[in-house]
Coordinates of C-alpha atoms in Angstrom, one line a residue:
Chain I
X1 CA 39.4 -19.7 3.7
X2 CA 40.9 -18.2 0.4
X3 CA 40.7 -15.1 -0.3
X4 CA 40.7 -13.9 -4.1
X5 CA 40.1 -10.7 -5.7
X6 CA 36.8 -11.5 -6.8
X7 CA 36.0 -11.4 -2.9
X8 CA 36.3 -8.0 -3.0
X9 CA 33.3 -7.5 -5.7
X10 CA 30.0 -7.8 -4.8
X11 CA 28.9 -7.6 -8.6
X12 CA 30.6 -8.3 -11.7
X13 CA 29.3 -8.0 -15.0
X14 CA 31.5 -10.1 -17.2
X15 CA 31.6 -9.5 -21.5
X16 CA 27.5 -9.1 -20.4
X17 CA 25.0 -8.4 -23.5
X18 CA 21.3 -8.2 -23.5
X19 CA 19.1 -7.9 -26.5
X20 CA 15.9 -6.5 -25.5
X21 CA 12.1 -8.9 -26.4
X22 CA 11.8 -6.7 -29.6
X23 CA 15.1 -7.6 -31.0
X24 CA 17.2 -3.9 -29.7
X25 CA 21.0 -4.8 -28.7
X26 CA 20.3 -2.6 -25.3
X27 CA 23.5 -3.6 -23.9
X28 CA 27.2 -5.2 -25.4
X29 CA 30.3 -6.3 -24.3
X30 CA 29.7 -4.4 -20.6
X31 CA 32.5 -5.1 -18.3
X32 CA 31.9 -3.4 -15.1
X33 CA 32.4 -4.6 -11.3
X34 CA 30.9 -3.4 -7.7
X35 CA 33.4 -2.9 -5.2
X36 CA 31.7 -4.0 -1.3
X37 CA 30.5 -0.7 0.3
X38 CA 30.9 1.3 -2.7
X39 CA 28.5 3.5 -4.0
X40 CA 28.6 3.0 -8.2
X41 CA 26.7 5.4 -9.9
X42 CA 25.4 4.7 -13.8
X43 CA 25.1 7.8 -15.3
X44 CA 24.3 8.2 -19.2
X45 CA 21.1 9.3 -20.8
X46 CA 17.6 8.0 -21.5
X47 CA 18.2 4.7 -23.5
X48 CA 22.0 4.4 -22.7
X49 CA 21.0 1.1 -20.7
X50 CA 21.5 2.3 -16.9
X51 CA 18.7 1.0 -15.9
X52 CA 19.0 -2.3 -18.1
X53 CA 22.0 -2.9 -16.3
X54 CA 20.5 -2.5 -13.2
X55 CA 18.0 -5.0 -13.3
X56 CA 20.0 -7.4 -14.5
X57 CA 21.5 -7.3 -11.1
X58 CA 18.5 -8.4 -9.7
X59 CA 18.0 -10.4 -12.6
X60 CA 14.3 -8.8 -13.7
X61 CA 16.2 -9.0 -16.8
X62 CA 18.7 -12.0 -18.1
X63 CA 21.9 -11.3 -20.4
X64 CA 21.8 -12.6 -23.6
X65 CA 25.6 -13.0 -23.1
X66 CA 28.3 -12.7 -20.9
X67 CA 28.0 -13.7 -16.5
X68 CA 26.2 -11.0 -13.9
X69 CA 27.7 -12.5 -10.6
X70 CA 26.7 -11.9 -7.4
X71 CA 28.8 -11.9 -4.8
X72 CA 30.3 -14.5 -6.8
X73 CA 27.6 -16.2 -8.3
X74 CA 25.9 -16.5 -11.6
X75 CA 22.9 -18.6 -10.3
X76 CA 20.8 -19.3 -7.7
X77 CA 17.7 -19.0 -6.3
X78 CA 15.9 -16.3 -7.5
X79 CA 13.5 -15.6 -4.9
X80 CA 16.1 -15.4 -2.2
X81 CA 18.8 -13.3 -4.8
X82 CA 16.3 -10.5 -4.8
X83 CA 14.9 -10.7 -1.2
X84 CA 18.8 -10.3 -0.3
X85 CA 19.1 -6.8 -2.3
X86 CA 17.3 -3.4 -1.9
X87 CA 15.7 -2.3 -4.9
X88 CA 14.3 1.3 -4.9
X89 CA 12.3 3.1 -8.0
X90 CA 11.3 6.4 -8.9
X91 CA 8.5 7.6 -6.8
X92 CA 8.8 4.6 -4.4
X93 CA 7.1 2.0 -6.2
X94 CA 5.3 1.5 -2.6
X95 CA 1.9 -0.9 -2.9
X96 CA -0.6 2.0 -3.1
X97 CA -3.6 -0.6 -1.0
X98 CA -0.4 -0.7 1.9
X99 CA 0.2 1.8 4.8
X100 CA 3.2 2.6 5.1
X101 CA 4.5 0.3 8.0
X102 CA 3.2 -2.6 5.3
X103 CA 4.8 -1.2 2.1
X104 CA 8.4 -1.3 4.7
X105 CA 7.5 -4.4 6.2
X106 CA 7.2 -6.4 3.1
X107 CA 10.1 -8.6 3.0
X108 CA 10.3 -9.4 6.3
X109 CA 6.6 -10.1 6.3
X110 CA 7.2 -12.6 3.6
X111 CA 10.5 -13.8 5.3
X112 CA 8.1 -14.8 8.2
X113 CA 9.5 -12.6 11.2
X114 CA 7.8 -12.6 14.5
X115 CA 5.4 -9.5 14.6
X116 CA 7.3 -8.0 17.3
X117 CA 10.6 -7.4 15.8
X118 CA 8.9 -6.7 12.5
X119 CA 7.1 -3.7 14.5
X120 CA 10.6 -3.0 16.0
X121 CA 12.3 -3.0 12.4
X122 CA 9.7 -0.8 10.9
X123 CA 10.0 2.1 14.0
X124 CA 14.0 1.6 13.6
X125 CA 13.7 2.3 10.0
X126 CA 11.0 5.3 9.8
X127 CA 13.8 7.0 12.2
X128 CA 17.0 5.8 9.5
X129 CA 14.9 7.6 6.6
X130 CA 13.7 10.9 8.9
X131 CA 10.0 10.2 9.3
X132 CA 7.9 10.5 12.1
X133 CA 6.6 7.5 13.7
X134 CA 2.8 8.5 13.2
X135 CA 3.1 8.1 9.1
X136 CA 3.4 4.7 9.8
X137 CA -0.4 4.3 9.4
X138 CA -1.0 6.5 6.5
X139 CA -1.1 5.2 2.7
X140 CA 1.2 6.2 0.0
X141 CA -0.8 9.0 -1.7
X142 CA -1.5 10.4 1.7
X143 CA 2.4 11.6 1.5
X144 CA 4.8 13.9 -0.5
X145 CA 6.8 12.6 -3.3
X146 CA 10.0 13.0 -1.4
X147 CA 7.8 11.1 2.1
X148 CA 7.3 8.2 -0.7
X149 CA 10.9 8.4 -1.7
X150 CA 11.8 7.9 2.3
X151 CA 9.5 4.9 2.1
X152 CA 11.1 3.4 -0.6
X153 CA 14.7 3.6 0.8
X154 CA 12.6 2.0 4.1
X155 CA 11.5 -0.7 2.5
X156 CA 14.6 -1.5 0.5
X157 CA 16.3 -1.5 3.7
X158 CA 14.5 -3.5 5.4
X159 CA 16.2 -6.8 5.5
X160 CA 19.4 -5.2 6.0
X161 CA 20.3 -6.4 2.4
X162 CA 23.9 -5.9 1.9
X163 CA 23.7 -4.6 -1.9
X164 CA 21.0 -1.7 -2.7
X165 CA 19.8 -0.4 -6.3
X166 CA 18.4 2.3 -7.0
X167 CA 16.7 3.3 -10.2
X168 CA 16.9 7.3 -10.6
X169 CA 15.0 7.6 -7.1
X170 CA 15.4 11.0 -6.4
X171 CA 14.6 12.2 -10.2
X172 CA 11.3 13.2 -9.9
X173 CA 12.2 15.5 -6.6
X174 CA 11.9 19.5 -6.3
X175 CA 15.7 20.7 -6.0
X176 CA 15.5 21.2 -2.3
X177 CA 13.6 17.8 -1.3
X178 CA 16.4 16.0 -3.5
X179 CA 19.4 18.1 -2.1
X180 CA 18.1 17.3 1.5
X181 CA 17.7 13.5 0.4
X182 CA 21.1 13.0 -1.2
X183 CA 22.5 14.2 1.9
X184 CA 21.0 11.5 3.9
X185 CA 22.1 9.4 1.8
X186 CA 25.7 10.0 1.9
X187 CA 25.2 10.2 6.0
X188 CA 23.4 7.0 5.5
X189 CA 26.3 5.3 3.3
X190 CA 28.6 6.5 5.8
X191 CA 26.9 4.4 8.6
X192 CA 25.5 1.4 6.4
X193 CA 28.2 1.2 3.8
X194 CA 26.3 -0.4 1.6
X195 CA 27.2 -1.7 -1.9
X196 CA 24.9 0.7 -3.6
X197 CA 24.1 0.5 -7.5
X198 CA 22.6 4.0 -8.3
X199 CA 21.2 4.9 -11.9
X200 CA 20.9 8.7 -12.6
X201 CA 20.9 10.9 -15.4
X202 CA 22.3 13.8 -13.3
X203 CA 25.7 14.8 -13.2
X204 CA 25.7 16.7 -10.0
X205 CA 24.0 13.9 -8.3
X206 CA 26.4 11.5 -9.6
X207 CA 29.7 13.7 -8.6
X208 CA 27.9 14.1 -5.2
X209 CA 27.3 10.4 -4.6
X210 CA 29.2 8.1 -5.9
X211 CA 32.7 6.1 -5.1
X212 CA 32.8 5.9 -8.9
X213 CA 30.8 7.1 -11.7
X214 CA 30.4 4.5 -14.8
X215 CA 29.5 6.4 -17.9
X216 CA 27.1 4.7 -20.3
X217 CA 26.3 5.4 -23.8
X218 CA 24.6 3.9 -26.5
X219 CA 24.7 0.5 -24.9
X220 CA 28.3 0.7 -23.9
X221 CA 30.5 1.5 -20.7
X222 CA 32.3 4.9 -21.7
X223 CA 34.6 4.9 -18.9
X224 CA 34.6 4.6 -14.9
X225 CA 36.1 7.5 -13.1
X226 CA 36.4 8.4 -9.2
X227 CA 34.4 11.4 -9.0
X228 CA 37.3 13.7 -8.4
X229 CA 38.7 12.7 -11.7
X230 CA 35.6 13.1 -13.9
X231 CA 35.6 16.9 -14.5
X232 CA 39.6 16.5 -15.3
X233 CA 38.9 13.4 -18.0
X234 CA 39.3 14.2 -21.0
X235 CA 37.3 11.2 -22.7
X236 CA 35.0 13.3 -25.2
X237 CA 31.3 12.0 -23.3
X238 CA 32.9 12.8 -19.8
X239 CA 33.5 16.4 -21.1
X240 CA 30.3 16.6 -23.3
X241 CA 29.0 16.0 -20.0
X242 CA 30.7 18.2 -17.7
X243 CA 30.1 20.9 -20.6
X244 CA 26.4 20.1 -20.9
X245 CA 25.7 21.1 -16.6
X246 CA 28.4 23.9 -16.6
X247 CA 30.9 22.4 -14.3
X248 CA 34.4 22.0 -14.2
X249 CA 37.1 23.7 -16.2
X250 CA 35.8 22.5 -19.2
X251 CA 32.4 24.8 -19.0
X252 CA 34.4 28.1 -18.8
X253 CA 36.7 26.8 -21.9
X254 CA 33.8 25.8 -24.2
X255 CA 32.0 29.5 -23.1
X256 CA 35.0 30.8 -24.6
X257 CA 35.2 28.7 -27.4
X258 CA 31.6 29.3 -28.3
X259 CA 32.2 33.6 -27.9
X260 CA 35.4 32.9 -30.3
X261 CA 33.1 30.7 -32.9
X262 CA 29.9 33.1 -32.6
Chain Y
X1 CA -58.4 -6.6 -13.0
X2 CA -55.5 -4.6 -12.6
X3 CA -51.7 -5.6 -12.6
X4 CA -51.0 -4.6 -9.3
X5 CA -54.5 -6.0 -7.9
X6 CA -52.9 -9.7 -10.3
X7 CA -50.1 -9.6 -8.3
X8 CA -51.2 -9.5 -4.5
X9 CA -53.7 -12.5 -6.1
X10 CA -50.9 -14.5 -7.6
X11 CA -48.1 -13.3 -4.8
X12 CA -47.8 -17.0 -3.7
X13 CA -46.4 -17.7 -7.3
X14 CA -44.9 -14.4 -7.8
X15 CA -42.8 -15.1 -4.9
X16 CA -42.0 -18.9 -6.4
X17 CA -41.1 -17.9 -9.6
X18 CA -38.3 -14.7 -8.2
X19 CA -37.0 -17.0 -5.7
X20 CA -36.4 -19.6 -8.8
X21 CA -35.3 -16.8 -10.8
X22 CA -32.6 -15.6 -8.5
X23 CA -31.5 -19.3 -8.3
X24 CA -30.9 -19.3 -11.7
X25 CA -28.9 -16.2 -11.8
X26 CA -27.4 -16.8 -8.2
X27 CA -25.7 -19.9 -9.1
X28 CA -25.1 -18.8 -13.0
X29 CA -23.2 -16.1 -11.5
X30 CA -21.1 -18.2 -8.8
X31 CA -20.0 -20.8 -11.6
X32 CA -19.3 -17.5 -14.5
X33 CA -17.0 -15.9 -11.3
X34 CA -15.7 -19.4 -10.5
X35 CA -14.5 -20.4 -14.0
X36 CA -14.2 -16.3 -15.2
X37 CA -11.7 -15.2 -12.8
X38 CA -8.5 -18.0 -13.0
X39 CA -9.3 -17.5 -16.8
X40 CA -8.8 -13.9 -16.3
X41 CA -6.2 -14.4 -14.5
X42 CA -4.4 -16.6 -17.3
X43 CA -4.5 -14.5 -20.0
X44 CA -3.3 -11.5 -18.0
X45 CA -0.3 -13.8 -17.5
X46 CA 0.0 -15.5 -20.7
X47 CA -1.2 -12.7 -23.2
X48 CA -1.0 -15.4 -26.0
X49 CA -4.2 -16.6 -25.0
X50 CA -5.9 -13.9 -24.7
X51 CA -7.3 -13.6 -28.0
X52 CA -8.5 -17.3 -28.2
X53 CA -10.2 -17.1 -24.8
X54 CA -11.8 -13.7 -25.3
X55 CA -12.6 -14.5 -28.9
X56 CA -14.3 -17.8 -27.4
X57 CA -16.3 -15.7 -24.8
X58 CA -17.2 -13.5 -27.6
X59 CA -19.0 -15.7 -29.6
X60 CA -21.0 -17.2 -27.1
X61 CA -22.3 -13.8 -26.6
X62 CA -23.3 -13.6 -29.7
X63 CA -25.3 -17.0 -30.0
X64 CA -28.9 -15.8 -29.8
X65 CA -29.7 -16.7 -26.6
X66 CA -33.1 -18.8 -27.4
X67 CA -31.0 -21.1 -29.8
X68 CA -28.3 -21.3 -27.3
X69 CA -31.1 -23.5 -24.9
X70 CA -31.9 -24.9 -27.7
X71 CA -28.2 -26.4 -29.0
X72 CA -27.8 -27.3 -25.3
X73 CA -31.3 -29.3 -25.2
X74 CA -29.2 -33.0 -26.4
X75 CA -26.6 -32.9 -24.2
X76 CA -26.4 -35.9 -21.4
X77 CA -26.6 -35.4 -18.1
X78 CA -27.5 -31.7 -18.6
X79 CA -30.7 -32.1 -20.9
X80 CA -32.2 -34.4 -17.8
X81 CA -32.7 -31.3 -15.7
X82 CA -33.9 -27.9 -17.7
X83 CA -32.7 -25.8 -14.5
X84 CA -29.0 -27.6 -15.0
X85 CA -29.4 -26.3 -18.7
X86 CA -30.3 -23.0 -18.0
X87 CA -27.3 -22.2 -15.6
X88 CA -25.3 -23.5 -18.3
X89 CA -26.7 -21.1 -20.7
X90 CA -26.4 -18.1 -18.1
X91 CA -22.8 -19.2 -17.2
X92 CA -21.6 -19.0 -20.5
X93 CA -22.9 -15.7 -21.1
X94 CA -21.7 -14.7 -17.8
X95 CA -18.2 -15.6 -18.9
X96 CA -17.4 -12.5 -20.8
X97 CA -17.8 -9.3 -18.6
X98 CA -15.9 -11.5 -15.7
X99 CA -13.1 -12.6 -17.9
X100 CA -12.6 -9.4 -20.0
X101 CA -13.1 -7.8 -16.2
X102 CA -10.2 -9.6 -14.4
X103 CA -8.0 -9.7 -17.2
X104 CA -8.6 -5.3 -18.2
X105 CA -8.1 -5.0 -14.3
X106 CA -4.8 -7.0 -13.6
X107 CA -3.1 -5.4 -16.9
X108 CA -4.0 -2.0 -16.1
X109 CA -2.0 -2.3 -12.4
X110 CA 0.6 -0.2 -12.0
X111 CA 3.7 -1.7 -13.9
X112 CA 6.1 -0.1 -12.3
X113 CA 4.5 -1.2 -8.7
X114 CA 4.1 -4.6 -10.3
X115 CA 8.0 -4.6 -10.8
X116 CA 8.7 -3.0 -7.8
X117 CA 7.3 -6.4 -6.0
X118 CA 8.7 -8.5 -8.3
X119 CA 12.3 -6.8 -7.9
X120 CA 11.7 -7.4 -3.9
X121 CA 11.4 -11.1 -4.1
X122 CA 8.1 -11.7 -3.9
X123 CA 6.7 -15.0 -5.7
X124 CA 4.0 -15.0 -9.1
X125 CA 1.6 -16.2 -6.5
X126 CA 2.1 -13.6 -3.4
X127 CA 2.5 -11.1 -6.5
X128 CA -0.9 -12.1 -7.8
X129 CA -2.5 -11.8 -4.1
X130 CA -1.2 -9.3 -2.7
X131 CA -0.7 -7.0 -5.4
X132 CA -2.5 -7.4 -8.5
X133 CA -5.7 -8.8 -7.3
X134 CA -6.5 -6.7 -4.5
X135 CA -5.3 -3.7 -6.8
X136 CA -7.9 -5.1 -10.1
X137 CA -10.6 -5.8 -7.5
X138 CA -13.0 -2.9 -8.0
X139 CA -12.9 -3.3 -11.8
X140 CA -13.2 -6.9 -11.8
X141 CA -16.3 -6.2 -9.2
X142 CA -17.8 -4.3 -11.8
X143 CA -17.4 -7.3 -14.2
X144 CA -19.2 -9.0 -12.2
X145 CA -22.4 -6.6 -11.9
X146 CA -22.8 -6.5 -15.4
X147 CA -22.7 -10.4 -15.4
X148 CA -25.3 -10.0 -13.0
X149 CA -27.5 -7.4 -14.0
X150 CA -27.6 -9.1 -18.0
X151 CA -28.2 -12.4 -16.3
X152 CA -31.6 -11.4 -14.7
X153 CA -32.8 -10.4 -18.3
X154 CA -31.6 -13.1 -19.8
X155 CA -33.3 -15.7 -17.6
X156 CA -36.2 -15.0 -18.5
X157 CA -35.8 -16.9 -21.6
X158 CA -35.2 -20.3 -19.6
X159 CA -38.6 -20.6 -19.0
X160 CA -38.9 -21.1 -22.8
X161 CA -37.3 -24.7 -22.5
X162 CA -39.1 -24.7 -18.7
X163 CA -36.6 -23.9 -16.8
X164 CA -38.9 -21.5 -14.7
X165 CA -38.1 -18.0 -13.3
X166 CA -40.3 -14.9 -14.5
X167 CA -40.2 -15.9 -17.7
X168 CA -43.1 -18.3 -17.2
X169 CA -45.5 -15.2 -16.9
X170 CA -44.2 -14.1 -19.9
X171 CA -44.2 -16.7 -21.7
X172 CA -47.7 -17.8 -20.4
X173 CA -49.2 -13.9 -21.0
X174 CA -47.7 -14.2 -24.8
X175 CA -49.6 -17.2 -25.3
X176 CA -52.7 -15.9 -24.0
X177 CA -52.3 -12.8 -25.5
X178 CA -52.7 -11.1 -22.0
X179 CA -50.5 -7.9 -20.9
X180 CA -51.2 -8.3 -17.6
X181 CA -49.3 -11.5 -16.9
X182 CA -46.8 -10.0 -19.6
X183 CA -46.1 -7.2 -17.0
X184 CA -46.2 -9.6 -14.1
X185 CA -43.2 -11.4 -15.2
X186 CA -41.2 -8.2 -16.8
X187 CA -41.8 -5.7 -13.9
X188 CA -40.5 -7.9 -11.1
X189 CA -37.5 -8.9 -13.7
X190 CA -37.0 -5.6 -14.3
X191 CA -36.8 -4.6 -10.3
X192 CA -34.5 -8.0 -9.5
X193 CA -32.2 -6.2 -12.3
X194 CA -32.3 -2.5 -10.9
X195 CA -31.5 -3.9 -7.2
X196 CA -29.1 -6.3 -8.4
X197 CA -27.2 -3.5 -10.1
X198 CA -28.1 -1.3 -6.4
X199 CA -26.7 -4.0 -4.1
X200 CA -23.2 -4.5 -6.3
X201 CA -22.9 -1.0 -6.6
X202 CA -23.3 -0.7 -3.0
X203 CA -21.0 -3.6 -2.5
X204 CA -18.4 -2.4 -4.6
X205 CA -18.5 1.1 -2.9
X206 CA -18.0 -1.0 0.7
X207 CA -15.2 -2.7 -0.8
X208 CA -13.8 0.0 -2.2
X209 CA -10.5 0.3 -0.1
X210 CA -9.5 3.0 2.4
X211 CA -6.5 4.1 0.4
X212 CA -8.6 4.9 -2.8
X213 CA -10.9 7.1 -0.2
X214 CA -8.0 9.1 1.3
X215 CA -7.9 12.6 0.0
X216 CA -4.7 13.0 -1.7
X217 CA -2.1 15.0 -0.5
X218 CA -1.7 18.3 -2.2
X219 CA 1.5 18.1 -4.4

């Protein structure tokens, strides 16, 4: 078998556009690819088109230019592409009408598993995320909003998909339930290694959990930086950025610089 | 003679003409749900013809109902048998709450759970089944009461192309000028209505899924 660089990626976004239904350029010229295992994280703000690029991983949404490939390929079933990569929204997105042993056992329900090793799956899982085996009967508004979270990742995990997005999942979280759930998921990416796609608007989360942090703005890839070398860039967003949460050198400069100006 | 003391009298035909009544509405109903619902379901998917269908639905409604049997009166097949033109009627006016119903019902699920299927691999049809109809069922239940509960009004009018039902008292008591056969098609009517609207509401309460029920957990 050859082996080529592209083996390495598990998505590529190639010159990719999109031009959202009512006519807004959402996304141009992105050039961006997934390394296997990694953990990218998207971080811009509201309407920098994180989450746009996201889905077009999964293709809910189709460029209007430009090749998303997946683990090398363009095209393909659709069905399958999805049912072969997590996908995890903010507050779960879990089937309200499903307990939560049927919210995680959707796609292997609809894969057709034997009912054993589906109730095998779903015990295994409950455990991965750090939930006790009796919420496995309850419904989704029966739980917390970082319990629904744990459901989410459950379910997106289901299959053992090799890729996993996930669309600002721990945004709507108290400080403490989302510090305790980013942990997991970095002792989780540790075990699973993933290739995890992770939108966020948070700069600490992103420093935290990512391999490599693409910036977006305005429709556009800024830069992509290793964590470590994010708080030293000095690309203008990275350090609006960094200035905007108060880490890094950059905050205690700007203080100054704002004292000196005042 | 009295209107209760006209009834025990007549109860052979009382019960004749509520059982013939009910048919009417029964089967009006089953054919408005059986037609109603897929076109629900279309629109919600294809919002472009929403407006035609519900603009369609609409203006049935708005045909008085006694030229409605009237217009159908020529039509082959159906003019043979008054009955078969009478569920027609109260199928077409049926249409409306049950479309509007479904259609109100699917839109107003949860997008973001809607996507959340979608982005997991699951098909428009297991989408449609699993999700979006078991999630618009208690709204388009209620569709269907208000099909249900207009329906048994309504049929009283079929008797006035002979279709049976109630009506026949009433029409019979107008022509005679006599109240008490007025009331001894209204008041029953009128009860079939209030325990047609009972029964659904009971229904839709039974069907009314465990996860709705669930006391939510304090946030």
């Amino acid at each position: 078998m050859k082996s080529t660089a592209a083996d390495d990626f598990a998505i590529e976004f190639l010159d990719v556009s999109y031009i959202s239904p009512t006519g807004q350029q959402v996304l141009s010229g992105l050039n961006l690819e997934v390394r296997r295992g990694q953990t990218l994280v998207l971080l811009g703000r509201s309407g920098s088109g994180k989450t746009t690029t996201l889905k077009l991983v999964n293709r809910l949404l189709l460029p209007n230019g430009g090749e998303v490939r997946v683990n090398g390929l363009a095209s393909g079933d659709l069905i399958r592409l999805r049912r072969s990569i997590g996908y995890v929204i903010q507050d779960g997105g879990l089937f309200p009408h499903f307990t939560v042993e049927r919210n995680i056992a959707l796609v292997p329900t609809i894969e057709g598993w034997p009912e054993e090793r589906i109730r095998a799956r779903v015990r295994e899982l409950l455990q991965v995320v750090g939930l006790e085996a009796g919420m496995a009967s309850r419904y989704p508004r029966q739980l917390s909003g970082g319990q629904r979270q744990r459901v989410g990742v459950a379910r997106a995990l289901a299959a053992d998909p090799a890729i996993l997005l996930m669309d600002e999942p721990f945004a709507a979280l108290d400080p403490l339930t989302r510090d305790e759930l980013q942990r997991e998921f970095l002792a989780m990416q540790q075990q699973l290694k993933k290739t995890v796609v992770f939108v966020t608007h948070d700069l600490r989360e992103a420093l935290r959990l990512a391999s490599r942090i693409a910036l977006m703005e305005a429709g556009r890839l800024v830069t992509v930086l290793p964590p470590q070398d994010f708080l030293r860039s000095d690309d203008p967003w990275a350090s609006a950025y960094a200035r905007a949460y108060g880490v890094g050198p950059a905050s205690a400069a700007s203080r100054n610089e704002d004292r000196n100006t005042l | 003679m009295n209107f209760f003391h006209f009834i025990v009298q007549n109860r052979g035909q009382v019960l004749e003409l509520t059982l013939e009544h009910l048919w009417l509405v029964g089967v009006s109903t089953l054919l408005a749900v059986l037609v109603g619902i897929p076109l629900g379901i279309m629109i919600a998917r294809w919002p472009r013809w929403n407006k035609p269908v519900l603009a369609g639905a609409n203006i049935i409604q708005t045909i008085p109902s006694l030229a409605l049997f009237g217009f159908l009166l020529p039509l082959p097949w159906l003019g043979e048998r008054v009955d078969r033109l009478a569920i027609l009627a109260l199928t077409l006016y049926a249409l409306l709450p049950v479309i509007r119903n479904t259609y109100t019902g699917i839109r107003g699920v949860d997008p973001a759970v809607v996507e959340a299927g979608r982005g997991m691999g699951l098909t428009d049809l297991q989408l449609l089944s699993w999700v979006e109809l078991p999630l618009a069922l208690s709204v388009i239940l209620s569709g269907v009461r208000i099909a249900v509960v207009v329906s048994v009004g309504l049929a009283t009018i079929a008797a006035a192309i002979g279709a049976g039902g109630l009506g026949e008292f009433i029409f019979r008591g107008l022509a005679m000028v006599n109240n008490q056969l007025i009331l001894a098609g209204a008041v029953p009517a009128a009860i079939l209505a209030l325990l047609a609207d009972l029964s659904l509401g009971w229904l839709e309460r039974r069907l009314q899924p465990q996860w709705r029920m669930m006391t939510k957990n304090e946030e």
